[in-house]
Short mmCIF file of C-alpha atoms in Angstrom, two decimals:
data_model
loop_
_atom_site.label_atom_id
_atom_site.label_comp_id
_atom_site.label_asym_id
_atom_site.label_seq_id
_atom_site.Cartn_x
_atom_site.Cartn_y
_atom_site.Cartn_z
CA MET A 1 27.88 15.66 13.81
CA PRO A 2 24.77 18.23 12.88
CA ALA A 3 24.64 19.38 9.48
CA GLU A 4 25.62 23.27 10.16
CA LYS A 5 28.89 21.84 11.69
CA SER A 6 30.29 19.82 8.94
CA ARG A 7 31.86 23.06 7.08
CA ALA A 8 33.61 25.63 8.50
CA LYS A 9 31.72 29.13 8.03
CA ALA A 10 33.19 31.18 5.55
CA VAL A 11 32.96 35.23 5.79
CA GLY A 12 30.60 36.33 3.66
CA ARG A 13 28.04 33.48 3.64
CA PRO A 14 24.90 34.74 2.94
CA PRO A 15 22.53 34.71 6.19
CA HIS A 16 18.91 33.60 4.82
CA LEU A 17 20.77 30.23 3.74
CA SER A 18 22.04 27.27 5.73
CA LEU A 19 22.77 23.30 4.94
CA ASP A 20 19.56 22.54 6.28
CA VAL A 21 17.41 24.73 3.97
CA ILE A 22 19.90 23.54 1.07
CA ILE A 23 19.32 19.83 1.92
CA ALA A 24 15.58 20.09 1.95
CA ALA A 25 15.36 22.10 -1.22
CA ALA A 26 17.43 19.57 -3.11
CA ASP A 27 15.11 16.88 -1.41
CA ARG A 28 12.18 18.49 -2.95
CA ILE A 29 13.44 18.62 -6.44
CA LEU A 30 14.86 14.93 -6.56
CA GLN A 31 11.50 13.99 -5.30
CA THR A 32 9.46 16.03 -7.50
CA GLU A 33 11.92 15.79 -10.47
CA GLY A 34 14.18 12.82 -10.16
CA ALA A 35 17.87 12.88 -9.66
CA GLU A 36 18.64 13.97 -13.51
CA LYS A 37 17.12 17.43 -12.66
CA LEU A 38 19.08 18.24 -9.85
CA SER A 39 22.29 20.88 -10.35
CA MET A 40 23.62 23.38 -8.35
CA ARG A 41 22.04 26.28 -11.28
CA ARG A 42 18.78 24.36 -10.51
CA LEU A 43 19.03 24.43 -6.48
CA ALA A 44 20.39 27.82 -6.61
CA ASN A 45 17.01 28.85 -8.80
CA GLU A 46 14.68 26.79 -6.38
CA LEU A 47 16.25 28.81 -3.56
CA ASP A 48 16.17 32.52 -5.12
CA SER A 49 20.16 32.55 -4.70
CA ALA A 50 23.10 32.58 -6.83
CA PRO A 51 24.75 29.17 -7.43
CA MET A 52 28.16 30.48 -6.06
CA ALA A 53 26.24 30.94 -2.51
CA LEU A 54 25.45 27.07 -2.39
CA TYR A 55 29.46 26.55 -2.34
CA TYR A 56 29.90 28.11 0.72
CA HIS A 57 27.79 25.18 2.32
CA VAL A 58 28.87 22.44 -0.18
CA ARG A 59 31.57 21.49 -2.19
CA ASP A 60 29.97 20.39 -5.25
CA LYS A 61 26.97 18.20 -6.03
CA ASP A 62 28.57 14.55 -4.97
CA GLU A 63 29.24 16.40 -1.31
CA LEU A 64 25.38 17.08 -1.46
CA LEU A 65 24.10 14.44 -2.29
CA LEU A 66 26.30 12.66 0.14
CA LEU A 67 24.62 14.95 2.79
CA LEU A 68 21.10 14.08 1.47
CA MET A 69 21.47 10.15 1.30
CA GLU A 70 23.25 10.73 5.17
CA THR A 71 20.24 12.84 6.38
CA GLN A 72 17.83 10.13 5.15
CA ALA A 73 19.47 7.24 6.33
CA GLN A 74 19.94 8.89 9.87
CA GLY A 75 16.30 9.14 9.94
CA ILE A 76 15.24 5.87 9.34
CA PRO A 77 14.00 3.57 12.30
CA ARG A 78 15.72 0.64 13.36
CA PRO A 79 12.79 -1.78 14.01
CA GLU A 80 12.93 -4.91 15.81
CA LEU A 81 13.85 -7.89 13.80
CA PRO A 82 12.70 -11.63 13.67
CA GLU A 83 15.40 -13.72 15.63
CA ASP A 84 15.12 -16.32 12.32
CA PRO A 85 17.78 -15.89 9.86
CA ARG A 86 15.70 -16.42 6.78
CA GLU A 87 12.84 -14.61 7.99
CA ARG A 88 15.39 -11.44 9.65
CA LEU A 89 17.01 -11.52 5.73
CA VAL A 90 13.55 -11.32 4.33
CA ALA A 91 12.49 -8.57 6.10
CA VAL A 92 15.56 -6.21 5.92
CA SER A 93 15.07 -6.67 2.25
CA LEU A 94 11.97 -5.72 2.00
CA MET A 95 12.26 -3.06 4.19
CA LEU A 96 15.04 -1.61 2.24
CA TYR A 97 12.83 -2.21 -0.86
CA GLU A 98 9.98 -0.14 0.40
CA LEU A 99 12.42 2.56 1.91
CA LEU A 100 13.96 2.94 -1.55
CA ALA A 101 10.60 3.00 -3.19
CA ASP A 102 9.48 6.05 -1.46
CA ARG A 103 12.86 7.52 -2.34
CA LEU A 104 13.10 6.59 -5.88
CA TRP A 105 15.94 9.23 -6.46
CA ILE A 106 18.41 6.94 -4.29
CA VAL A 107 18.58 4.25 -6.55
CA GLN A 108 18.86 6.80 -9.45
CA VAL A 109 21.97 8.14 -7.56
CA LEU A 110 23.20 4.60 -6.16
CA ALA A 111 22.71 3.25 -10.12
CA SER A 112 25.26 5.94 -11.24
CA ASP A 113 27.28 7.00 -8.65
CA ASP A 114 29.92 5.26 -6.58
CA LEU A 115 27.98 7.38 -3.18
CA VAL A 116 27.33 5.43 -0.16
CA ALA A 117 25.55 6.57 3.44
CA PRO A 118 27.58 5.17 6.14
CA SER A 119 24.36 5.47 8.34
CA ALA A 120 22.56 2.98 5.95
CA LEU A 121 25.09 0.40 5.77
CA TRP A 122 23.33 -1.30 8.91
CA PHE A 123 21.05 -2.87 6.01
CA VAL A 124 23.93 -4.62 4.89
CA GLU A 125 25.20 -5.52 8.22
CA GLU A 126 22.04 -7.36 8.81
CA MET A 127 21.90 -9.22 5.50
CA ILE A 128 25.25 -10.31 5.59
CA GLY A 129 24.94 -10.96 9.41
CA ALA A 130 21.74 -13.01 8.78
CA THR A 131 23.26 -15.40 6.07
CA VAL A 132 26.06 -16.26 7.82
CA GLU A 133 23.89 -17.04 11.04
CA TYR A 134 21.84 -19.28 8.23
CA GLY A 135 25.47 -21.40 8.16
CA HIS A 136 26.94 -20.02 5.06
CA THR A 137 30.39 -18.50 4.69
CA PRO A 138 30.78 -14.58 4.87
CA GLU A 139 32.05 -14.65 1.36
CA HIS A 140 28.60 -16.19 0.15
CA ALA A 141 26.83 -13.87 2.33
CA VAL A 142 28.22 -10.88 0.22
CA PHE A 143 26.92 -12.68 -2.69
CA VAL A 144 23.40 -13.35 -1.31
CA TYR A 145 23.52 -9.50 -0.49
CA ARG A 146 24.70 -8.34 -3.95
CA THR A 147 22.21 -10.43 -5.48
CA ILE A 148 19.40 -9.33 -3.83
CA TRP A 149 20.66 -5.38 -4.15
CA PHE A 150 21.05 -6.06 -7.67
CA SER A 151 17.16 -7.54 -7.88
CA ILE A 152 15.81 -4.46 -5.62
CA VAL A 153 17.82 -1.64 -7.93
CA GLY A 154 16.87 -3.45 -11.10
CA ASP A 155 13.06 -3.88 -10.05
CA LEU A 156 12.96 -0.26 -8.95
CA ILE A 157 14.61 1.03 -11.93
CA ILE A 158 12.13 -0.44 -14.22
CA ARG A 159 9.45 0.83 -11.98
CA VAL A 160 10.83 4.34 -12.43
CA ASN A 161 10.88 3.80 -16.31
CA GLY A 162 7.76 2.24 -16.37
CA GLU A 163 6.02 5.04 -14.40
CA ARG A 164 7.65 7.87 -17.02
CA ARG A 165 6.65 5.83 -19.92
CA ARG A 166 3.07 5.66 -18.49
CA ASP A 167 2.91 9.03 -18.07
CA ARG A 168 4.12 10.29 -21.31
CA SER A 169 1.43 7.87 -22.81
CA THR A 170 -2.31 7.86 -22.99
CA GLY A 171 -2.71 4.25 -24.35
CA PRO A 172 -1.19 0.81 -24.87
CA THR A 173 2.55 0.26 -24.52
CA HIS A 174 4.66 -0.42 -27.56
CA GLU A 175 5.39 -3.42 -25.53
CA ASP A 176 1.62 -4.35 -25.04
CA GLN A 177 1.16 -3.71 -28.55
CA VAL A 178 3.53 -6.22 -29.94
CA VAL A 179 2.58 -8.81 -27.33
CA ALA A 180 -1.19 -8.16 -28.28
CA GLY A 181 -0.05 -9.10 -31.93
CA LEU A 182 1.67 -12.44 -31.52
CA THR A 183 -0.16 -15.42 -32.79
CA SER A 184 -0.29 -19.16 -31.15
CA ASP A 185 2.05 -20.71 -34.01
CA THR A 186 4.70 -19.04 -33.30
CA HIS A 187 4.48 -17.73 -29.37
CA PRO A 188 1.90 -19.81 -27.79
CA GLN A 189 2.24 -19.03 -24.42
CA LEU A 190 2.94 -15.08 -24.66
CA ALA A 191 -0.20 -15.57 -26.95
CA ALA A 192 -2.10 -17.46 -24.30
CA VAL A 193 -1.37 -14.50 -21.49
CA ALA A 194 -1.68 -11.60 -24.12
CA GLY A 195 -4.97 -10.06 -23.58
CA ARG A 196 -3.92 -9.72 -19.65
CA TRP A 197 -0.39 -8.96 -20.34
CA ALA A 198 -0.81 -5.15 -19.11
CA GLU A 199 -2.21 -6.04 -16.11
CA LEU A 200 0.12 -8.88 -15.08
CA ASN A 201 2.92 -6.62 -15.58
CA ALA A 202 1.26 -4.04 -13.65
CA ARG A 203 1.01 -6.47 -10.44
CA ASP A 204 3.01 -5.37 -7.45
CA THR A 205 4.65 -8.61 -6.78
CA HIS A 206 8.24 -7.32 -4.94
CA ARG A 207 7.35 -9.38 -1.89
CA GLN A 208 6.87 -12.73 -3.28
CA GLY A 209 9.98 -11.84 -5.80
CA LEU A 210 12.54 -11.29 -2.93
CA ALA A 211 11.29 -14.06 -0.97
CA ALA A 212 11.40 -16.59 -3.60
CA VAL A 213 15.21 -14.96 -4.16
CA ILE A 214 16.28 -15.14 -0.94
CA ASP A 215 14.71 -18.86 -0.71
CA GLY A 216 16.59 -19.95 -3.50
CA LEU A 217 19.84 -18.27 -2.85
CA LEU A 218 20.01 -19.92 0.98
CA ARG A 219 18.85 -23.36 -0.93
CA ALA A 220 21.23 -23.51 -3.91
CA LYS A 221 24.16 -22.60 -1.41
CA GLU A 222 23.31 -25.58 1.20
CA THR A 223 23.27 -28.10 -1.88
CA ALA A 224 26.72 -26.97 -2.96
CA ASN A 225 28.38 -27.51 0.13
CA ASN A 226 26.46 -31.04 0.80
CA ARG A 227 28.46 -31.91 -2.51
#
């Protein structure tokens, strides 16, 4: 259903506002300032409008976020996926991670609110379907999906917070300083990599990490089934 038809027109609706304009402005705020900065008042200021004018188009902030996520999801192309179920599960998981990495505000919203975009559920369908095709039960397939999802969200939340800390700091982080001060007497393994701690933590290993998580999940269940 087109955005403009999602809500009946009300008498007195300001002519310079439309749902598409509101969604575009909200997206700009989310991309540049983050989900915690979006409010109906902040959005009204962005649009040089009164907050009450927005309520002709959306019921509240939650409805606006749902519309935003649905708009984003509808714009995601459906790629041709590998036939092999393990490769398909890895491909969909990586695609989901990288799409969310470019839209970190969605991670913030999903981590704090019970909101979901129906058009994005094909990711879940493909992940569960690939796991079932691999030979597991639907119940375990949901477990696999949830574990991968938690891994993706956790990784991206840490990434968001890490970027904010780096933006605020001009020198080493507190964690880097603590690790640098460790000795081989008490923490021999950490002390051995202390000089490279910041570099190692900054590495982008999401591809290898997700593949390792998926392989572990698939193999672990097979072992349990063979007991």
